mmCIF file of C-alpha atoms in Angstrom:
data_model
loop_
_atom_site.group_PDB
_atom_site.id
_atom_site.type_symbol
_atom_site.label_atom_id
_atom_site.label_comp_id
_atom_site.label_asym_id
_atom_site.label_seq_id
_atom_site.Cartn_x
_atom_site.Cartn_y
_atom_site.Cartn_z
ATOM 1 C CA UNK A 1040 -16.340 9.949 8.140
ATOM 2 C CA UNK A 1041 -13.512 8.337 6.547
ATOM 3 C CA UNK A 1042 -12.585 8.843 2.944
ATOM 4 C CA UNK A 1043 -11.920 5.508 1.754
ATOM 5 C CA UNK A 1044 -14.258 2.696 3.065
ATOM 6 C CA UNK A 1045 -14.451 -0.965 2.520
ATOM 7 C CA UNK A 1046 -17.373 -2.977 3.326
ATOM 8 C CA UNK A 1047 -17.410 -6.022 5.033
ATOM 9 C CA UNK A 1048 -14.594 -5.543 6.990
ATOM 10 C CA UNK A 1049 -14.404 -8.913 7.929
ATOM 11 C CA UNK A 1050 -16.491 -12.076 6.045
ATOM 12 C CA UNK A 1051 -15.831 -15.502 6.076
ATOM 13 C CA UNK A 1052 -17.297 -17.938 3.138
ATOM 14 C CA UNK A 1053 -16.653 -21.485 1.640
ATOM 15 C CA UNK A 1054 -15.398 -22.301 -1.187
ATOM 16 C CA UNK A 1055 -16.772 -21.895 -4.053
ATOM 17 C CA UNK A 1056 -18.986 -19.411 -3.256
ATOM 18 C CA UNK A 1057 -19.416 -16.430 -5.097
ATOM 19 C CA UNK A 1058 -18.819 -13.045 -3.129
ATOM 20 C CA UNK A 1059 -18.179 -9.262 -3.535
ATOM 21 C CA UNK A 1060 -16.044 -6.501 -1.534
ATOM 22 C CA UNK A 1061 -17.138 -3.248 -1.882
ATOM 23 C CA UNK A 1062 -15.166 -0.080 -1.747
ATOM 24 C CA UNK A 1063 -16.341 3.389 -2.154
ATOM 25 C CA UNK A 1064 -14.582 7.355 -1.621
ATOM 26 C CA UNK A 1065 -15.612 10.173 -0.915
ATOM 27 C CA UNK A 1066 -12.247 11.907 -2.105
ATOM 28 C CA UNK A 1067 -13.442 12.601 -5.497
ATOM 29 C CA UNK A 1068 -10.425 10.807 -7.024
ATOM 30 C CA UNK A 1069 -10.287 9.409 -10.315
ATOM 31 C CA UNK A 1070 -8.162 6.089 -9.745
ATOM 32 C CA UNK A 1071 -8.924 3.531 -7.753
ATOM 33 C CA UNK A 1072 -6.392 0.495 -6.839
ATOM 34 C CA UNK A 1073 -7.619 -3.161 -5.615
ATOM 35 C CA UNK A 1074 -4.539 -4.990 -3.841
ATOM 36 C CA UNK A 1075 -4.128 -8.233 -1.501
ATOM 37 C CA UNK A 1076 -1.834 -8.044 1.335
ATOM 38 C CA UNK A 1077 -0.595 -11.799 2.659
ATOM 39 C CA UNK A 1078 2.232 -12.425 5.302
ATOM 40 C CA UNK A 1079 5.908 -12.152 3.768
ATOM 41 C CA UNK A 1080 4.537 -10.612 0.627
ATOM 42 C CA UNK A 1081 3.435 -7.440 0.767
ATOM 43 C CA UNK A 1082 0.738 -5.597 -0.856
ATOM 44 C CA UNK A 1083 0.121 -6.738 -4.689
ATOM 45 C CA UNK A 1084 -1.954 -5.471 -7.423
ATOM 46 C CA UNK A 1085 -5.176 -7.179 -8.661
ATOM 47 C CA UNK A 1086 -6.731 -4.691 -10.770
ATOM 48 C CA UNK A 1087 -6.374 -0.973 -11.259
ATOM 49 C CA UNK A 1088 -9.026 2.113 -12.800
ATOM 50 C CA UNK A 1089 -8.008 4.855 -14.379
ATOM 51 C CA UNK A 1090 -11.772 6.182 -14.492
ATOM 52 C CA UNK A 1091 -15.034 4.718 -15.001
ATOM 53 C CA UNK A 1092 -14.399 2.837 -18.338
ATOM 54 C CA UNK A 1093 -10.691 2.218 -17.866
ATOM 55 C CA UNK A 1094 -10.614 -0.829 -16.302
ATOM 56 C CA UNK A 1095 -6.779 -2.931 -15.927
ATOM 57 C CA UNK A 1096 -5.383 -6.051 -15.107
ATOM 58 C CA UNK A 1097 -2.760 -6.237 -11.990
ATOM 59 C CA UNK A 1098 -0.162 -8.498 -11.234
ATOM 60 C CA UNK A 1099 -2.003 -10.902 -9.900
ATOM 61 C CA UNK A 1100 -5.426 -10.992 -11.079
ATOM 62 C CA UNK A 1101 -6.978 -14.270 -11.889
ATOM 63 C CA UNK A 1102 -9.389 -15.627 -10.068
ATOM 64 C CA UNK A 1103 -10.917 -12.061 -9.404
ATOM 65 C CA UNK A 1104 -12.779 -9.516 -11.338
ATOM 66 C CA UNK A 1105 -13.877 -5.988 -11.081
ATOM 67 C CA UNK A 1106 -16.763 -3.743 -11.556
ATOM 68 C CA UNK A 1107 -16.417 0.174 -11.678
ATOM 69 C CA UNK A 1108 -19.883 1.087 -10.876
ATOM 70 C CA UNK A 1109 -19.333 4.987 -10.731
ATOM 71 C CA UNK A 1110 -16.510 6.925 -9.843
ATOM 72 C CA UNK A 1111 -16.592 6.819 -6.272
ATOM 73 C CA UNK A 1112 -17.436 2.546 -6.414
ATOM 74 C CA UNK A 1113 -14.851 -0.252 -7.233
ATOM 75 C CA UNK A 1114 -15.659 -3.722 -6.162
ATOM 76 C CA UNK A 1115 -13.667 -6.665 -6.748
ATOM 77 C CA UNK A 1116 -15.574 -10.096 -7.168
ATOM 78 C CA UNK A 1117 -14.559 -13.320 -6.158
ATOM 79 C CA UNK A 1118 -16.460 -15.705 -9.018
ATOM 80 C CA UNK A 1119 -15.872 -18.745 -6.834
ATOM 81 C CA UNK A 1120 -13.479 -18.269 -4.056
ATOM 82 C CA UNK A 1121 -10.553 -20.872 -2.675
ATOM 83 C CA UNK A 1122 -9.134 -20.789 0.236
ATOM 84 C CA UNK A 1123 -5.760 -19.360 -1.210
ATOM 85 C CA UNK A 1124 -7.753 -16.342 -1.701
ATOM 86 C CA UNK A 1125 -7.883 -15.959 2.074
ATOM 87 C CA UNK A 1126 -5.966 -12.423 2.601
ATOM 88 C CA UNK A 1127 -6.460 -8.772 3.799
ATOM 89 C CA UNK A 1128 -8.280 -6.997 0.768
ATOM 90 C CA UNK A 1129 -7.334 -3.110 0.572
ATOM 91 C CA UNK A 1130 -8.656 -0.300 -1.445
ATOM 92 C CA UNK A 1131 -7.222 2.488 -2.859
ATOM 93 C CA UNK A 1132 -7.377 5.679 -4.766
ATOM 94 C CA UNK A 1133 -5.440 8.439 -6.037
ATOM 95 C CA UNK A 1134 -5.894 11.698 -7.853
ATOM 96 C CA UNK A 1135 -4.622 11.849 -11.499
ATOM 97 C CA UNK A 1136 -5.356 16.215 -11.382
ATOM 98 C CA UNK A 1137 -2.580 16.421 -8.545
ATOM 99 C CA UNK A 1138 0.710 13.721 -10.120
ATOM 100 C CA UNK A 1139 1.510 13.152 -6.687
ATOM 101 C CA UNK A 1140 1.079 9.694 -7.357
ATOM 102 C CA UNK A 1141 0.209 9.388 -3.589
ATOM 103 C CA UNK A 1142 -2.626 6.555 -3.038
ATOM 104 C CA UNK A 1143 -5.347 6.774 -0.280
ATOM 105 C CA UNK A 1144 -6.260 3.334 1.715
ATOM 106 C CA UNK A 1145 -9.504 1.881 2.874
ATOM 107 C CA UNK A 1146 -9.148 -0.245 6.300
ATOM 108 C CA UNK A 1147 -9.091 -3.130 4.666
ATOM 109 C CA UNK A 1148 -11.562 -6.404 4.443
ATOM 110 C CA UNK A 1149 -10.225 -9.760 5.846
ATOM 111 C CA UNK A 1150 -11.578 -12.475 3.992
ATOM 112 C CA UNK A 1151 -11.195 -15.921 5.006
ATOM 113 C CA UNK A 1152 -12.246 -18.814 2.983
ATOM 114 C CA UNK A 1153 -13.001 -21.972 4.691
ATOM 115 C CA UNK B 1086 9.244 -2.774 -14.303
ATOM 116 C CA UNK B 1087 10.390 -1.715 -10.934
ATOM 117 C CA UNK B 1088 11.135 -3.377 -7.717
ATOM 118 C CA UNK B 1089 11.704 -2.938 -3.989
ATOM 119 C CA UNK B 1090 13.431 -4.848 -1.701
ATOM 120 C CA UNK B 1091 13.251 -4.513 2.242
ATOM 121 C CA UNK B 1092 15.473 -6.542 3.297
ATOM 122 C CA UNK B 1093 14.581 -6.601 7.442
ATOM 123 C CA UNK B 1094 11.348 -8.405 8.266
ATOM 124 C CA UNK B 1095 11.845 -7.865 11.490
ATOM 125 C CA UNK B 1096 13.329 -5.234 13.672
ATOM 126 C CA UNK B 1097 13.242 -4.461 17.471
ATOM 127 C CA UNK B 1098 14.312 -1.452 19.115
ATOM 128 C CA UNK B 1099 14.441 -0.082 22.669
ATOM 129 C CA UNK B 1100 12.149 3.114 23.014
ATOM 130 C CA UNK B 1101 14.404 5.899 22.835
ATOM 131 C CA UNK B 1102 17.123 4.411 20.531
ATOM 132 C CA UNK B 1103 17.213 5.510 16.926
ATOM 133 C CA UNK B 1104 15.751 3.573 13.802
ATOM 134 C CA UNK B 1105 16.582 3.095 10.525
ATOM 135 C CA UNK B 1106 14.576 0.726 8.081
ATOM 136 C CA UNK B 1107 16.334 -0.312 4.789
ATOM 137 C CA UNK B 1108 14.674 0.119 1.266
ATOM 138 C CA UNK B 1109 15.809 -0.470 -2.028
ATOM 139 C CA UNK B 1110 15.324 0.120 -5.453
ATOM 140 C CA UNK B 1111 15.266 -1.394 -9.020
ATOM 141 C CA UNK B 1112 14.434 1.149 -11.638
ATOM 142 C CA UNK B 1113 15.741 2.774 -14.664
ATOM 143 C CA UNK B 1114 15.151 6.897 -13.897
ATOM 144 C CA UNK B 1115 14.171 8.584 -11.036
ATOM 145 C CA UNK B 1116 11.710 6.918 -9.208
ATOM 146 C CA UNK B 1117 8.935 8.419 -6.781
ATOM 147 C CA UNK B 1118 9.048 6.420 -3.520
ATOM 148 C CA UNK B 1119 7.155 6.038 -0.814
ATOM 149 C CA UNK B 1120 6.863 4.915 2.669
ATOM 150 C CA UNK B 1121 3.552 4.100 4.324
ATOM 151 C CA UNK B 1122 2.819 2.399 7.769
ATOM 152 C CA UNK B 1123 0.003 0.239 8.751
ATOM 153 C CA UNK B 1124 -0.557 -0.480 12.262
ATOM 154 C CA UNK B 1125 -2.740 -3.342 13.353
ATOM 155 C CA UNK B 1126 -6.002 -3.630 12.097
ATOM 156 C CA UNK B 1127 -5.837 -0.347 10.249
ATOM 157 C CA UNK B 1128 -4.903 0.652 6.589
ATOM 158 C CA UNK B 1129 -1.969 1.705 4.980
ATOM 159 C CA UNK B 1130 -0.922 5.663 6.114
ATOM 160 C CA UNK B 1131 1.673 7.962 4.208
ATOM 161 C CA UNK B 1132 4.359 8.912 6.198
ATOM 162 C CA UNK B 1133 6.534 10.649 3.501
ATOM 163 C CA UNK B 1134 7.533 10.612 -0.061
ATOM 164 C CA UNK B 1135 9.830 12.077 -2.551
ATOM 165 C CA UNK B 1136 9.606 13.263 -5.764
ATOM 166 C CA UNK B 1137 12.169 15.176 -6.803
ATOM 167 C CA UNK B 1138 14.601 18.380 -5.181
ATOM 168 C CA UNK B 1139 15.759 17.897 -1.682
ATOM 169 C CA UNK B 1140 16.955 14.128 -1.562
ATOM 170 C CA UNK B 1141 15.983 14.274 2.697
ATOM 171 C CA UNK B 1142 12.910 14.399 3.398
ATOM 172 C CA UNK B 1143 10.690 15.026 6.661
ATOM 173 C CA UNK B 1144 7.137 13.053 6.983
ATOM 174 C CA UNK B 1145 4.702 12.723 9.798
ATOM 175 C CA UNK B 1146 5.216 11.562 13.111
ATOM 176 C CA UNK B 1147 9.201 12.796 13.297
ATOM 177 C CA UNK B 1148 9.924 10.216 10.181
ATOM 178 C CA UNK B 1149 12.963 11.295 7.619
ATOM 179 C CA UNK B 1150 14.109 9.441 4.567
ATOM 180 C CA UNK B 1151 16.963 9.980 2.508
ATOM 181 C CA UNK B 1152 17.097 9.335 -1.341
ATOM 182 C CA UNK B 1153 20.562 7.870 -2.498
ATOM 183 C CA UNK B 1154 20.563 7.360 -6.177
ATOM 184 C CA UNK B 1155 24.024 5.560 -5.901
ATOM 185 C CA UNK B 1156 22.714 3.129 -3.289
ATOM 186 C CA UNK B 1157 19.451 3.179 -5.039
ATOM 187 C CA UNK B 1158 17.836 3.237 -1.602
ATOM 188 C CA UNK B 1159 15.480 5.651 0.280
ATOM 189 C CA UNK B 1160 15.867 4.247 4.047
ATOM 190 C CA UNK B 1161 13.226 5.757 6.382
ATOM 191 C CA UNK B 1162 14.782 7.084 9.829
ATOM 192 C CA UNK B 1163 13.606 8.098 13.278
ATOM 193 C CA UNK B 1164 15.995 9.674 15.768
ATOM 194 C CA UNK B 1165 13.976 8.166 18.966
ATOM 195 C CA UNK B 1166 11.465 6.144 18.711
ATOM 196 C CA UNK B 1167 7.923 5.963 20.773
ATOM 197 C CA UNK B 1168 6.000 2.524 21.869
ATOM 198 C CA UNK B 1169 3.343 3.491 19.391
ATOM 199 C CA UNK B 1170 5.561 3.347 16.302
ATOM 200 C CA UNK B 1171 5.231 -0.319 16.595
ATOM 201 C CA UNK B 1172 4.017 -1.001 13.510
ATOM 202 C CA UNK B 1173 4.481 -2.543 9.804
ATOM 203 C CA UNK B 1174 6.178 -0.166 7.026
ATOM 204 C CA UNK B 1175 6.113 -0.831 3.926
ATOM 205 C CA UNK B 1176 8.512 1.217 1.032
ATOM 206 C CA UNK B 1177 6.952 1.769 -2.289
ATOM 207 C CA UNK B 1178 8.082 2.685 -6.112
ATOM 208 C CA UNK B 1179 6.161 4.626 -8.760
ATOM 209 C CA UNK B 1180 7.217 4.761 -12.501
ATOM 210 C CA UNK B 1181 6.936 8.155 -13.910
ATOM 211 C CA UNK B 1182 4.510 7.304 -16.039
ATOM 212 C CA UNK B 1183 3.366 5.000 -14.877
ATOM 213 C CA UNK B 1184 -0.128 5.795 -13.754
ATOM 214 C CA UNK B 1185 0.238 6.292 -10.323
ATOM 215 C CA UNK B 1186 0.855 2.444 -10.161
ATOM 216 C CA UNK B 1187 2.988 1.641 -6.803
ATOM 217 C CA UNK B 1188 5.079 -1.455 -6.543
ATOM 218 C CA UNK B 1189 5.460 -2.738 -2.496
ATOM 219 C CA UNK B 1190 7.943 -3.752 -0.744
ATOM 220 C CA UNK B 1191 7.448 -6.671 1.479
ATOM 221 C CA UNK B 1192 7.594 -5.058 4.948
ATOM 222 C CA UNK B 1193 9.723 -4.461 7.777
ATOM 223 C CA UNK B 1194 7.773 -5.507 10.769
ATOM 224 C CA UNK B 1195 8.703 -2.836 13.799
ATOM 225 C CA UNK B 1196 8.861 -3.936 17.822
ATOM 226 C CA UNK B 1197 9.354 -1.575 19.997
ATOM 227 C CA UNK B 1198 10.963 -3.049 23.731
ATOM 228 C CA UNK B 1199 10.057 -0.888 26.591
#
């Protein structure tokens, strides 16, 4: 089973709807990373958790907000999504205990909004 | 705050010939850097990184990178490369810290002619 997984992997929507990625690890890390990944840009930071009640801002992180439900669960909402919101969502996590600063990826969840 | 800069979007090699992919750096100390691949449809995967000591350093897959704090640059290199390295890599920076935040670089997309 994989470490890192993202669920849906792929969902489509309208605008204005409300909607939720889910990510969850099995790694037993403490900090978990939600990015976007567009064409000619790279991978940028929407929100970041340290643990369970540490919960920060990214670069780029209006329009979306997060809910650390436990530490293994880190969803990112979408309160009413736009269609410049369409992008590959990734997931990740790393392990404060180790400073390896090395991060862990999900597959990823292409969301398109229509 | 730090940056990266990869400044090939593209590159295509013949399989067999050697590859180098350009990365550089904007940060006041040392930096930790990374460089992870994604091929298509999957996540993001480590292939090295480097910390500190030995500024070469061997990753997965026959990948080497070479840390030049004078260049500030940490280009990845591959002395023959295979059909499946065809791929996306990304180069990364981490702050010491910084909370095992990563900053991306945009991507060097890799084709590989048979």
């Amino acid at each position: 089973d994989a470490d890192v997984t993202q669920t849906p992997r792929n969902r489509i929507t309208k605008t204005g709807k409300r909607i939720m990625l889910e990510c969850s690890q099995t790694k037993g890390h403490d900090r978990m990373y939600w990015y976007r990944q567009d064409p000619g840009l790279g991978l940028r930071l929407i929100y970041y958790s340290f643990d369970v009640k540490d919960i920060n801002k990214g670069e780029i992180s209006d329009g979306y907000s997060v809910s650390r439900q436990a530490q293994a669960k880190f969803s990112l909402s979408l309160e009413s999504a736009i269609p410049n919101q369409t992008a590959l969502y990734f997931c990740a996590t790393s392990d404060s205990q180790t400073g390896s600063y090395e991060q862990y990826f999900g597959p990823g969840t292409r969301l398109t909004v229509t | 705050a730090q940056s990266v800069t990869q400044p090939d979007i593209h590159i295509t090699v013949s399989e067999g010939a050697s590859l180098e992919l350009r990365c550089n750096y904007s940060y006041g100390a040392t930096p930790y850097l990374f460089w992870y691949v994604q091929s298509p449809g999957q996540g993001l995967q480590l292939l090295l990184k480097y910390f500190s000591g030995d500024t070469l350093v061997q990753g997965i897959k026959g990948f080497e990178a070479e840390f030049k704090r004078s260049q500030s640059s940490f280009n990845l290199r591959k002395p023959s490369v295979h059909w499946s390295d065809a791929a996306e890599y990304f180069c990364a920076v981490g702050a010491r810290g910084g909370g095992n935040k990563l900053t991306f670089g945009t991507g060097t997309q890799l084709k590989v002619e048979l």
